[in-house]
Coordinates of C-alpha atoms in Angstrom, one line a residue:
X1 CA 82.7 -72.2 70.1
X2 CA 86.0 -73.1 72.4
X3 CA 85.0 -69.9 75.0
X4 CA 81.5 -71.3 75.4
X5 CA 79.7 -72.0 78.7
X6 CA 77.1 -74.0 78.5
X7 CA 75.8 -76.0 75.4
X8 CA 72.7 -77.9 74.5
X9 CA 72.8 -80.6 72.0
X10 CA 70.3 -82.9 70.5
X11 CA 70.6 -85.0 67.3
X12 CA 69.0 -88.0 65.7
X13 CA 72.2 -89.7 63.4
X14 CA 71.4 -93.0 61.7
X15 CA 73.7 -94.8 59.3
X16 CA 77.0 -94.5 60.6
X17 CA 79.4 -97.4 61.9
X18 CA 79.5 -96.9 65.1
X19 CA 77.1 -95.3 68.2
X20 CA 77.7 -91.8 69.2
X21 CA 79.1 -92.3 72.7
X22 CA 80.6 -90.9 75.6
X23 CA 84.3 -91.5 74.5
X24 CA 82.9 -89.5 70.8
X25 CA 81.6 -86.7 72.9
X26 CA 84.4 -86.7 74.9
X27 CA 86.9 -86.6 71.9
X28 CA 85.2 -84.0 69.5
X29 CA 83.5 -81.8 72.4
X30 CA 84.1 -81.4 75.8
X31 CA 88.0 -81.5 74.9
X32 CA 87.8 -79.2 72.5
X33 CA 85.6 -76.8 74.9
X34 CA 88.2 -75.6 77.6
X35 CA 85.5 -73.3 79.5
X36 CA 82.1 -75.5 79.1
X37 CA 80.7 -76.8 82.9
X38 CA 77.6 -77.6 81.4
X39 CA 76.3 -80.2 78.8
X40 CA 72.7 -81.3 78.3
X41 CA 72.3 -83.4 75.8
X42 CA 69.7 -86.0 74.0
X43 CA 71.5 -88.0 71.2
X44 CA 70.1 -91.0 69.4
X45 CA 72.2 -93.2 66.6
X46 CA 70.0 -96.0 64.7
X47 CA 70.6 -98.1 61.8
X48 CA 73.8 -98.6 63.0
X49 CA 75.7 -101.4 61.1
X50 CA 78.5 -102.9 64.0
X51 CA 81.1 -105.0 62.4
X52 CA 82.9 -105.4 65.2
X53 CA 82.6 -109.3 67.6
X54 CA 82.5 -107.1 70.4
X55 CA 78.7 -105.1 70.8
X56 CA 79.0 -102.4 72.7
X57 CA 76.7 -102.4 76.0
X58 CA 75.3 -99.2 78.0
X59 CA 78.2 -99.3 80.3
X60 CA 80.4 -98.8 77.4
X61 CA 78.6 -96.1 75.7
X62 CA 78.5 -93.8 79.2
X63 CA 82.2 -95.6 80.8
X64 CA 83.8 -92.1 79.6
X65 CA 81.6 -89.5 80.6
X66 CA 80.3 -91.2 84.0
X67 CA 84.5 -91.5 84.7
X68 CA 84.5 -87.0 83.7
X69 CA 81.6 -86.6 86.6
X70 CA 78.6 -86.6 84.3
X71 CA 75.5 -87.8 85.5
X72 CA 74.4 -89.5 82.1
X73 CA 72.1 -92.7 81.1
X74 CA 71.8 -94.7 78.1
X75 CA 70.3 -97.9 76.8
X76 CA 71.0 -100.0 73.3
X77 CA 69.7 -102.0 71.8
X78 CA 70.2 -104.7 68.9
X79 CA 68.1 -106.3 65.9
X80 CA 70.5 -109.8 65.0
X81 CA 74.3 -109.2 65.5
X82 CA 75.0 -106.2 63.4
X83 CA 72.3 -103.5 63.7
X84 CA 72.1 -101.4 66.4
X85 CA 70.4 -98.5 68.3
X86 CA 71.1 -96.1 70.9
X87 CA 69.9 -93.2 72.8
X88 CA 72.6 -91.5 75.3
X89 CA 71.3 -88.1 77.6
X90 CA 72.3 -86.4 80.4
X91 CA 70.2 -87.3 83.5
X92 CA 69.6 -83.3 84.4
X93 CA 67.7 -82.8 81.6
X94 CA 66.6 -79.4 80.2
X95 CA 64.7 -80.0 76.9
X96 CA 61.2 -80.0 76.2
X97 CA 61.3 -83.2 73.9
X98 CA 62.5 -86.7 74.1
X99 CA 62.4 -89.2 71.6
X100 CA 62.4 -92.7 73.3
X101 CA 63.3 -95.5 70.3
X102 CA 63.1 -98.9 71.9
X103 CA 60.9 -100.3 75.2
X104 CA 64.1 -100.3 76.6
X105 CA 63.8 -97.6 77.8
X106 CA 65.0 -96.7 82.0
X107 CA 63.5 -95.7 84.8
X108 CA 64.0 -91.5 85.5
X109 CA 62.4 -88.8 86.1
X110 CA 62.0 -85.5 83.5
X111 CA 60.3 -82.8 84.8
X112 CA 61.0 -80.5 82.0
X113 CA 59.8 -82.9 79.1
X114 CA 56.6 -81.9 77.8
X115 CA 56.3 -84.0 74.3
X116 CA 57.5 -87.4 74.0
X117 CA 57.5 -89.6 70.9
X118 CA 58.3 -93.1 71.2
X119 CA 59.0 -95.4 68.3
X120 CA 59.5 -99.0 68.1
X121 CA 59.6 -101.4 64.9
X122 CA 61.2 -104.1 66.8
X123 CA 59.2 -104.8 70.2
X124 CA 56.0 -104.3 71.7
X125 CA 55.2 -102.0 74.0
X126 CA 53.7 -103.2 77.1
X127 CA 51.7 -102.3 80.4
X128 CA 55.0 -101.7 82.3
X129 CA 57.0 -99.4 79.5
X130 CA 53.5 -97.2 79.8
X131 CA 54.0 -97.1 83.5
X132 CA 57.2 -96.0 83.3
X133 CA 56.6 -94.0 80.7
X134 CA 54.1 -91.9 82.8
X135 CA 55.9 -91.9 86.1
X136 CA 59.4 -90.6 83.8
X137 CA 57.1 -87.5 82.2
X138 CA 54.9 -86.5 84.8
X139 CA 54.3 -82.9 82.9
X140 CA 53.9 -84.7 79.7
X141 CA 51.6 -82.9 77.7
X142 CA 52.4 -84.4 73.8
X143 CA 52.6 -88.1 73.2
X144 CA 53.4 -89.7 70.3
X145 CA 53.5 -93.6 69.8
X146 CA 54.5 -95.3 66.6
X147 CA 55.0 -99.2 67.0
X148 CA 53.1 -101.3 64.2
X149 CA 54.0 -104.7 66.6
X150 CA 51.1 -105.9 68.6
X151 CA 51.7 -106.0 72.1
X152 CA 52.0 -109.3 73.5
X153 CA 49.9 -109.0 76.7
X154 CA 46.4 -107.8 75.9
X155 CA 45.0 -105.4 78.5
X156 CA 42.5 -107.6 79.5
X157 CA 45.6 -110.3 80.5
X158 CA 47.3 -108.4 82.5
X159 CA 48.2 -110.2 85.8
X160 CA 46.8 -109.5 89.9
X161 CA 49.7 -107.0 90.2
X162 CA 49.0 -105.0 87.1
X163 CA 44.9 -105.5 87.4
X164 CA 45.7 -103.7 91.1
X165 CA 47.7 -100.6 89.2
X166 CA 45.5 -101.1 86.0
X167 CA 44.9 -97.5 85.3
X168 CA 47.2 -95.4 84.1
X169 CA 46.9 -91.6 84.4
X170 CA 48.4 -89.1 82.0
X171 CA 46.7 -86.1 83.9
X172 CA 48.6 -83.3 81.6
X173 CA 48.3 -85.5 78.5
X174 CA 45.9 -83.1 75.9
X175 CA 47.5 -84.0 72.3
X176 CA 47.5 -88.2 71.6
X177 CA 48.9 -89.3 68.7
X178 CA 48.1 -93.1 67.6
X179 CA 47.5 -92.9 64.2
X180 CA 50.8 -95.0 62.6
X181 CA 50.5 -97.7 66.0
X182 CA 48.6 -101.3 66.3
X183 CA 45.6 -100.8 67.1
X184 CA 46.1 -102.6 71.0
X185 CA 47.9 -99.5 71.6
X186 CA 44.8 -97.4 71.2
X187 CA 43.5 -100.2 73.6
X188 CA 45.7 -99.4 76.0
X189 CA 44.8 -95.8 75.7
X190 CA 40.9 -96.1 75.8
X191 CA 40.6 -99.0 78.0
X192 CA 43.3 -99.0 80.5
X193 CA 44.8 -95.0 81.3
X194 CA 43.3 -92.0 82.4
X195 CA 43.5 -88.9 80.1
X196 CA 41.2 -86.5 81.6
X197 CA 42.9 -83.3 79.6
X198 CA 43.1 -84.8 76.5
X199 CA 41.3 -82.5 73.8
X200 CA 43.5 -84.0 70.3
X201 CA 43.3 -87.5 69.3
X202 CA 44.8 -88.8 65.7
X203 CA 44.2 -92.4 65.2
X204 CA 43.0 -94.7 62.6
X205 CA 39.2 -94.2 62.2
X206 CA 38.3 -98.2 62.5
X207 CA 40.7 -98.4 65.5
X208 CA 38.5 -95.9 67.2
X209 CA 35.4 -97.9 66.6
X210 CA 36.4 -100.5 67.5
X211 CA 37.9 -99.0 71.0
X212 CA 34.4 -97.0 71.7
X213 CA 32.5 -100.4 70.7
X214 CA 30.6 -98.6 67.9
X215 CA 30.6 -95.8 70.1
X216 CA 28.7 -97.2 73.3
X217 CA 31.8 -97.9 75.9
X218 CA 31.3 -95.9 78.5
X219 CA 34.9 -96.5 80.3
X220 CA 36.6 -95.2 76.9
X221 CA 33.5 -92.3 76.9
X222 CA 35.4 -91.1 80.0
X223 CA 38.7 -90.2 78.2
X224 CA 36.8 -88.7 75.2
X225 CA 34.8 -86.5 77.4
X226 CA 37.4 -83.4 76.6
X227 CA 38.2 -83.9 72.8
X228 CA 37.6 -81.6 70.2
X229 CA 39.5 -82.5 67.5
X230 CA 39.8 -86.0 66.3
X231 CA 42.3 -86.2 63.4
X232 CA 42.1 -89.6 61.1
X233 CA 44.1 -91.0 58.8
X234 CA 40.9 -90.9 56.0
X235 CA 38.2 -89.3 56.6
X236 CA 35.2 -91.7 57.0
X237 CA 32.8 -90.8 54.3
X238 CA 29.4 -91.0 56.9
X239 CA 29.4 -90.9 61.0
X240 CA 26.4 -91.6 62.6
X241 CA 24.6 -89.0 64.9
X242 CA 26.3 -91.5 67.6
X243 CA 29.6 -90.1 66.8
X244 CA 28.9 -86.8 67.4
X245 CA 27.0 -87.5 71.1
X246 CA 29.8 -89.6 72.0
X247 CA 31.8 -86.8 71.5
X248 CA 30.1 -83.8 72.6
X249 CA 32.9 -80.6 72.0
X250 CA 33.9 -82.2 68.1
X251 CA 32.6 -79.8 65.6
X252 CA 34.1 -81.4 63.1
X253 CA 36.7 -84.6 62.0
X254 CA 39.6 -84.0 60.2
X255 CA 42.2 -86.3 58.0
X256 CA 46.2 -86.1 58.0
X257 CA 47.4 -83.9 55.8
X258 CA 48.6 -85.7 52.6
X259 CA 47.1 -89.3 53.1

């Protein structure tokens, strides 16, 4: 391990007692590795119980590597005064994936990520993290968005700024997944983006009626023009012959596999 290179590292650690951050990398990596010159990484610590006064901030998690030359980003974030989150990567970023964990999330952009999944129990996800979301993962191909919290600006409340930018276009997007989210987000989908690649949808079988308007809105028609698989979480026992022209290429529906 000391003679290598170049090293890749992505992890997802949750219950420890501190965030894993530049000065830990530092420490139990790059000091150990005499020869390495290049480190992509993509590193996210939750359900991280902080008993210190102090919480630490985004400058503190990078300080270390940003003072090494490494052209890193970060964001944290906290539920209360204890609990906290983080997700620390290097800016020249090589993976495929990205897990984003909080709307927190920066501004960058990742031409190499092709699947994102973003999860958020604490905070809604509005207009503006879907904008950025979309102008970060221009390539992005997989999306998956888990937040049960109801957003707090409903797409049909956004202000003369966002009305003017309304649409949002995902023009590589072909697998959506929105079957664990609140139903606006499948609003935000349907009513307010462009998908005009997608071809997989999972989402809650009500949420999508309700989306379509029993199957008769034409601006969410658009975005459905490419599916053919629709994925629910159960099956629906009967769909109407309105189903089925509303969604020309779907041979058949499918349910999650054990639900």
């Amino acid at each position: 391990m000391s003679q290598l290179e170049k090293l890749t590292v992505s992890l997802y650690v949750h219950g420890r007692t501190s965030f894993i951050d530049g000065t830990h990398l530092n420490n139990n990596i790059i000091s150990k590795m005499p020869y390495l010159h290049r480190l992509n990484f993509d590193i996210i610590t939750e359900i991280v119980i902080i008993n210190n006064e102090y919480l630490p901030t985004s400058d503190d998690v990078r300080r270390a590597l940003i003072e090494k030359g490494y052209n890193v980003d970060c964001y944290v974030d906290y539920r209360g005064i204890e609990r906290g989150r983080c997700h620390i990567y290097s800016v020249s970023f090589t993976m495929e994936r990205m897990y984003v964990i909080t709307n927190k999330f920066p501004d960058g952009i990742f031409m190499n990520v092709l699947k994102v999944y973003v999860s958020d129990s604490m905070h809604s996800l509005e207009y503006d993290f879907f904008v950025r979301i979309s102008q970060a993962f221009p390539l992005l191909e997989v999306l998956t968005v888990l937040s049960t919290v109801n957003q707090q600006k409903p797409t049909n409340e956004l202000d003369e700024y966002e009305q003017t930018f309304s649409i949002i276009k995902y023009s590589h997007l072909m697998i959506l997944d929105l079957i664990s989210s609140h139903i606006d987000y499948s609003k935000q989908f349907f009513v307010k983006a462009s998908l005009p690649r997608l071809s997989t949808l999972e989402i809650d079988y009500e949420h999508l009626v309700n989306v379509t308007e029993d199957f008769t809105n034409n601006t969410a028609r658009a975005n459905c023009a490419n599916l053919k698989n629709i994925i629910f979480r159960k099956k629906p026992r009967i769909v109407g012959k309105t189903f089925f022209t509303y969604f020309p290429l779907v041979l058949k529906i499918n349910q999650v596999e054990n639900c």
